PDB file of C-alpha atoms in Angstrom:
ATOM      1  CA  UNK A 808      57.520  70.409  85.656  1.00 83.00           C
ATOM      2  CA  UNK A 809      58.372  73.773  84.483  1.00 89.00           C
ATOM      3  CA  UNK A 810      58.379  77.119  86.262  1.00 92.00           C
ATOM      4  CA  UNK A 811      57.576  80.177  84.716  1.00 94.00           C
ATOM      5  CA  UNK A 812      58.468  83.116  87.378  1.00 93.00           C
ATOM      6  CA  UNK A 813      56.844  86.540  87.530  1.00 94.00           C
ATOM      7  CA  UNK A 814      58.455  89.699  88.869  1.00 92.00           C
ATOM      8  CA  UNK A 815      59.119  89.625  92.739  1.00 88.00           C
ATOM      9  CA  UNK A 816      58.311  93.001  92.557  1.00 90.00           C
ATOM     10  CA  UNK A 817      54.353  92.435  92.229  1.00 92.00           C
ATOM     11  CA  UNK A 818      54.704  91.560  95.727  1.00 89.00           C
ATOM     12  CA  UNK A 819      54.720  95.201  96.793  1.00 90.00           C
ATOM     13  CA  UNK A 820      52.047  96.104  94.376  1.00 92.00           C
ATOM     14  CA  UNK A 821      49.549  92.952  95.426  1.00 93.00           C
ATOM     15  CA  UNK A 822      46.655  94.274  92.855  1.00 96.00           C
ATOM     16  CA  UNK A 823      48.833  93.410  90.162  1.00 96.00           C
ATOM     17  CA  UNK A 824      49.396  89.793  91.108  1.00 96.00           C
ATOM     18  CA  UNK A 825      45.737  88.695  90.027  1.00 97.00           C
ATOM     19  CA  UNK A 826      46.124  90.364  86.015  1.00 98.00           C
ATOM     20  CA  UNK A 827      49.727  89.124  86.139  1.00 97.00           C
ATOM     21  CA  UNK A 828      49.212  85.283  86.880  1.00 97.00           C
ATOM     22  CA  UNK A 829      45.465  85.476  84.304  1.00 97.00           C
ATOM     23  CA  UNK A 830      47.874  86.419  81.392  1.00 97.00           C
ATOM     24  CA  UNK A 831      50.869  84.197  82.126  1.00 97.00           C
ATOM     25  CA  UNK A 832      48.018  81.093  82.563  1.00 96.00           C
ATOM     26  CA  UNK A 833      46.347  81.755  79.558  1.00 95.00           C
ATOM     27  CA  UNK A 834      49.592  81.705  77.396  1.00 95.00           C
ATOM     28  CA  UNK A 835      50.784  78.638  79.328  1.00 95.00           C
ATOM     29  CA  UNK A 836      47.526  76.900  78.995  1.00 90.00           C
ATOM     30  CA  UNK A 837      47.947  75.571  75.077  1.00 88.00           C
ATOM     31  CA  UNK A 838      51.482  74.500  76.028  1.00 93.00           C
ATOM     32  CA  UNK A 839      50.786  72.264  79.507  1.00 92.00           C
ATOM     33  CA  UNK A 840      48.071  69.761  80.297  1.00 89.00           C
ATOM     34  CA  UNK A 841      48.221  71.298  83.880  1.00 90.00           C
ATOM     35  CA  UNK A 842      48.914  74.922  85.285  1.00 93.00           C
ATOM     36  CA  UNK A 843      49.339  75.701  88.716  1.00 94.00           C
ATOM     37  CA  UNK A 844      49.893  78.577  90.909  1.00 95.00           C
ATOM     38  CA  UNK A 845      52.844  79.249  93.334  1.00 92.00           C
ATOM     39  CA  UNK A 846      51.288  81.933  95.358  1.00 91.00           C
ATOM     40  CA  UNK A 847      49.430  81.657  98.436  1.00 93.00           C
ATOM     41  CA  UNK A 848      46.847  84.927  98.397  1.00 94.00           C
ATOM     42  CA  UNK A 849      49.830  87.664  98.424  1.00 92.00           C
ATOM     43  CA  UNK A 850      47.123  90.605  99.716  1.00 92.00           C
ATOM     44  CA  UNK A 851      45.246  90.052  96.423  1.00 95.00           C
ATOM     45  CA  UNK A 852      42.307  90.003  99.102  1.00 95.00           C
ATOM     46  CA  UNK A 853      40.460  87.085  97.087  1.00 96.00           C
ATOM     47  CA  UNK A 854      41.413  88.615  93.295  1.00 97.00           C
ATOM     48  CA  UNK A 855      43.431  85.486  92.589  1.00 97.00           C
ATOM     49  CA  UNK A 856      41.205  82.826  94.069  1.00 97.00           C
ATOM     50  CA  UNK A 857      38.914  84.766  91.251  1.00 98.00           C
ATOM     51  CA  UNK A 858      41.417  84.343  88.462  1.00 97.00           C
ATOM     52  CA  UNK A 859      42.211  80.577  89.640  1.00 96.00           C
ATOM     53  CA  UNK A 860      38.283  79.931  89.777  1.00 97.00           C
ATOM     54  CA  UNK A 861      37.105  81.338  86.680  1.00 97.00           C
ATOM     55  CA  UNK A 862      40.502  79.675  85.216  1.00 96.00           C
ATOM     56  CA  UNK A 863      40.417  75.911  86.861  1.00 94.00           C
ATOM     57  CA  UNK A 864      43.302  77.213  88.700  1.00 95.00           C
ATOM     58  CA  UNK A 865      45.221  75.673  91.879  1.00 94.00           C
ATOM     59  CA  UNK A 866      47.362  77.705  94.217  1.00 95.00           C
ATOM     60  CA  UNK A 867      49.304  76.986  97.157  1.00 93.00           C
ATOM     61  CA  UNK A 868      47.467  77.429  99.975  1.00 91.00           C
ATOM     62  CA  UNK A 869      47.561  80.313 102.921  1.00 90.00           C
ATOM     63  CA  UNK A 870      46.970  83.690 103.097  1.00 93.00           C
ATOM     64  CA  UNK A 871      50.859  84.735 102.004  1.00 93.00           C
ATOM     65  CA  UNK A 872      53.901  82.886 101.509  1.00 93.00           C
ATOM     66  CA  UNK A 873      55.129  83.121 105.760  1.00 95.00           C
ATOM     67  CA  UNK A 874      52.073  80.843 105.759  1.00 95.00           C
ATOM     68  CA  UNK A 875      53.504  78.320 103.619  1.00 95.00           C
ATOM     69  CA  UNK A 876      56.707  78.713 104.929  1.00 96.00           C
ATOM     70  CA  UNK A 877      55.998  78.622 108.535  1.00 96.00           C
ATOM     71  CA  UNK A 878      52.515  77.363 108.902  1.00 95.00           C
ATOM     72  CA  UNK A 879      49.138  79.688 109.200  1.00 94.00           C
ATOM     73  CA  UNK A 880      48.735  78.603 112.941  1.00 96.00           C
ATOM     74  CA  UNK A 881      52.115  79.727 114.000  1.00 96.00           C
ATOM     75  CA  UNK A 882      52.338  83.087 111.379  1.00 96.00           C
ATOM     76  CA  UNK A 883      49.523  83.883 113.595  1.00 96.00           C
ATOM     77  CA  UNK A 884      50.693  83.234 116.574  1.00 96.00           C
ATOM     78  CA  UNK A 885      53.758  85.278 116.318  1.00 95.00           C
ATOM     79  CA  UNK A 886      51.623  88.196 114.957  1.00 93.00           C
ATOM     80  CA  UNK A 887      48.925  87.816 118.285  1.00 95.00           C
ATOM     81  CA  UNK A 888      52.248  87.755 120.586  1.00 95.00           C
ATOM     82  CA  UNK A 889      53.656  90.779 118.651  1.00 95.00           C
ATOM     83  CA  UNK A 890      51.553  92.648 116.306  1.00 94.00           C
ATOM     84  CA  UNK A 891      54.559  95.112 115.219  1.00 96.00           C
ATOM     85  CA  UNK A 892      56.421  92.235 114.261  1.00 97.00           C
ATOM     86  CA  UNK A 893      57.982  92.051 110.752  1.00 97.00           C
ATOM     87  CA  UNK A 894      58.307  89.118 108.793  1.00 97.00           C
ATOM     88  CA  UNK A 895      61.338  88.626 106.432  1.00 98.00           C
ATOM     89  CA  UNK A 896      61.926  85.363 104.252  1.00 96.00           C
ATOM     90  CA  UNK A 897      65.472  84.089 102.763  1.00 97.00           C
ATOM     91  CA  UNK A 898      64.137  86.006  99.007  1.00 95.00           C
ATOM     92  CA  UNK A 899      63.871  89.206 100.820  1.00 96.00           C
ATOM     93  CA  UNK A 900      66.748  89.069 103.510  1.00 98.00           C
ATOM     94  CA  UNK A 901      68.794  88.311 100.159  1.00 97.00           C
ATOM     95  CA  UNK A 902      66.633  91.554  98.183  1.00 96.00           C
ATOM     96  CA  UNK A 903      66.241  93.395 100.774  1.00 97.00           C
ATOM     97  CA  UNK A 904      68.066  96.515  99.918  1.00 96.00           C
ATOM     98  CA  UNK A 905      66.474  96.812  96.270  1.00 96.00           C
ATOM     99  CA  UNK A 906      62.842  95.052  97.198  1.00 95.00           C
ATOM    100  CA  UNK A 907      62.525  97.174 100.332  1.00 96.00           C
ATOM    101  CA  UNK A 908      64.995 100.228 100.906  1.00 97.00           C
ATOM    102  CA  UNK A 909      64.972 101.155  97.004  1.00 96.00           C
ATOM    103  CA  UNK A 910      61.369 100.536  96.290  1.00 95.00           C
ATOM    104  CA  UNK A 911      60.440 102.477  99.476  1.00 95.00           C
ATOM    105  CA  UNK A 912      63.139 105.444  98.603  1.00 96.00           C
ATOM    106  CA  UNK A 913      64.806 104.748 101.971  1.00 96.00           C
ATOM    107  CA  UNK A 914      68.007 104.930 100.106  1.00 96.00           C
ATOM    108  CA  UNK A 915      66.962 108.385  99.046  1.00 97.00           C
ATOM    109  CA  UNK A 916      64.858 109.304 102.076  1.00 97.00           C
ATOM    110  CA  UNK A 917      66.348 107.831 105.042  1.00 95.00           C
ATOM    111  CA  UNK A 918      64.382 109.948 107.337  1.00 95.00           C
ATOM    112  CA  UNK A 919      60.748 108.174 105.721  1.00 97.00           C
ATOM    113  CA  UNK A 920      62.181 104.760 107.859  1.00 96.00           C
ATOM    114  CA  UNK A 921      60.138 105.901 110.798  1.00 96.00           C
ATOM    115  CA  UNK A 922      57.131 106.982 109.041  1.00 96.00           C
ATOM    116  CA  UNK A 923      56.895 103.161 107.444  1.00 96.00           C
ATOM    117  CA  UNK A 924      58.748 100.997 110.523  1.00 97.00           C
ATOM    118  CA  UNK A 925      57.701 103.404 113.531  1.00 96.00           C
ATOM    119  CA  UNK A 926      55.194 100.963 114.786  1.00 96.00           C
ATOM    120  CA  UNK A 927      56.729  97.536 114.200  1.00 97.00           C
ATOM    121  CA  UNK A 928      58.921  96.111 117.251  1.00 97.00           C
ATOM    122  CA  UNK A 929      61.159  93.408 115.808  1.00 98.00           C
ATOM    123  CA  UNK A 930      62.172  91.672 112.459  1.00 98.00           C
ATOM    124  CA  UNK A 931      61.450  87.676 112.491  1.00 98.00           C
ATOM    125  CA  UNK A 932      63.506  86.141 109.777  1.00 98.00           C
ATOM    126  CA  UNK A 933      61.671  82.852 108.706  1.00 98.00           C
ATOM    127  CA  UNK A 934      65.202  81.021 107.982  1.00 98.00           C
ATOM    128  CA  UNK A 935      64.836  78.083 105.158  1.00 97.00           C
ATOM    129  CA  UNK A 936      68.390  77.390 104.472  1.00 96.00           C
ATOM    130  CA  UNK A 937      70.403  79.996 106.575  1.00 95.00           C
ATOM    131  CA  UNK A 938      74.395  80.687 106.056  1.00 97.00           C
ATOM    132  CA  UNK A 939      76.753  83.000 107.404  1.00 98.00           C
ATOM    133  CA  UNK A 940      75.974  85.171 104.122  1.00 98.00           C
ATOM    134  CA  UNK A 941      72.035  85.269 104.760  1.00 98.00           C
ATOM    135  CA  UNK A 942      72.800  85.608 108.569  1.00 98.00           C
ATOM    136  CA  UNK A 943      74.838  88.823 108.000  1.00 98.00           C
ATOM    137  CA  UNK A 944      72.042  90.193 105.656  1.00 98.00           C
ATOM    138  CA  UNK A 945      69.024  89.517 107.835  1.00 98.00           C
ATOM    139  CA  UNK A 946      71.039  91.332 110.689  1.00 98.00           C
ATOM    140  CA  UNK A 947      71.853  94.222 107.906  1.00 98.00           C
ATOM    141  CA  UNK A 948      67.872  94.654 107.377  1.00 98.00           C
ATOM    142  CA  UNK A 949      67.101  94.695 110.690  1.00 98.00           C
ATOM    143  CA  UNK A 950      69.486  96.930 111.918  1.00 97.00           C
ATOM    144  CA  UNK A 951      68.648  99.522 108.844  1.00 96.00           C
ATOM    145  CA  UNK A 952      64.814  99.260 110.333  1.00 97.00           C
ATOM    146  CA  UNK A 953      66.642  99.791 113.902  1.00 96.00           C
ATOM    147  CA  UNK A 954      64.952  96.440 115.091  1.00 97.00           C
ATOM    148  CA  UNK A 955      65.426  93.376 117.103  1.00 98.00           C
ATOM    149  CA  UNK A 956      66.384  90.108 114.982  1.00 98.00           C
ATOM    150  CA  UNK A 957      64.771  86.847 116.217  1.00 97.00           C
ATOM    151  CA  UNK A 958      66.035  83.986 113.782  1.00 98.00           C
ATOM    152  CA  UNK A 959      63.203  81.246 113.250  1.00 97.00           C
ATOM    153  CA  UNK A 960      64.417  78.226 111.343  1.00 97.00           C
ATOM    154  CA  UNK A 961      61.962  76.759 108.907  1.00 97.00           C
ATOM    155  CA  UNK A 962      63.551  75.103 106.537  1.00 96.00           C
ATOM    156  CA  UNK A 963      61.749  73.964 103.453  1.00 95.00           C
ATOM    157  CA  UNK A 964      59.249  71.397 104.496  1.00 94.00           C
ATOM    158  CA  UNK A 965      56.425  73.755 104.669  1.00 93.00           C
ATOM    159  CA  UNK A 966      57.129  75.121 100.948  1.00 92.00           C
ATOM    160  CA  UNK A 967      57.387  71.048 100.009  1.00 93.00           C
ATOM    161  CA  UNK A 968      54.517  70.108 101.423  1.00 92.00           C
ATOM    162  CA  UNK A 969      52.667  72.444 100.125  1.00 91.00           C
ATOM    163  CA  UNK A 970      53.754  72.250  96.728  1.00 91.00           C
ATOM    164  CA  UNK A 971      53.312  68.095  96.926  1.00 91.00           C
ATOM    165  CA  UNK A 972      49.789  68.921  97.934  1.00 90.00           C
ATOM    166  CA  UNK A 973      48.861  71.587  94.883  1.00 87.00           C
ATOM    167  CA  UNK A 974      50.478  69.163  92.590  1.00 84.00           C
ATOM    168  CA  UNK A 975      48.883  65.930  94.019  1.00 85.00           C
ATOM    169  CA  UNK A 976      45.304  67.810  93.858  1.00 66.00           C
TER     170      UNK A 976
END
């Protein structure tokens, strides 16, 4: 199996996602018997269960990747118990200052943190492989949002199981 990564970055532009994974498919396609897709929906709203239809696509399954990670039923639990909560994963506690502070120009702006975090009550850090390096991070993040920290550890089953069940499809 080979994996053929796009830019992280399409996560905070979601309508890109859809175009992004149709043109990396279609080049792959002459090269691989199979293509898959290692998103779960992303906030394409539907666009890439389009592209993976009209394509003979798989994905991973979910609505985003805390799905996978965590499972749907308890993503949506923690939402329905706190609706300002916000969810962090090990790939953004470790990119969180360029995927979040850059991107948003709270480097530049610091006084914009409200206007984006002002309604969220705490940070939930879905922990796959947590170290003292990650730890210190996720505790960074939240404290630049000025937010409680609650540590949930996941670990990687979730992401494996999926991914044995979109390549056993």
């Amino acid at each position: 199996m080979d994996v053929h990564p796009l830019a992280p970055l399409l996560h905070n532009r979601p309508a890109r996602i859809a175009p992004a994974v149709e043109q990396l498919a279609t080049a792959l396609r002459g090269r691989y018997a199979t293509v898959a897709v290692a998103y779960a929906d992303c906030g394409t709203y539907g666009a890439l269960d389009e592209v993976c239809g009209r394509l003979g696509l798989r994905r991973l399954g979910g609505t985003h990747c805390y799905d996978v990670l965590a499972g749907a039923d308890r993503i949506s639990d923690l939402s329905r118990r706190e609706p300002g909560t916000y969810i962090l994963t090990d790939f953004l506690v470790r990119s969180f200052e360029r995927t979040v502070v850059a991107e948003l120009g709270l480097d530049r702006w610091p006084d914009l943190r409200d206007d984006y975090f002002g309604h969220y009550r705490r940070v939930v850090w879905l922990a796959q492989r947590p170290d003292a390096r990650l730890s210190a991070l996720a505790h960074a993040a939240a404290d630049r949002l000025g937010l409680p920290l609650t540590i949930l550890h996941v670990g990687d089953a979730g992401l494996e199981r999926e991914l044995a069940a979109l390549l056993n499809r």
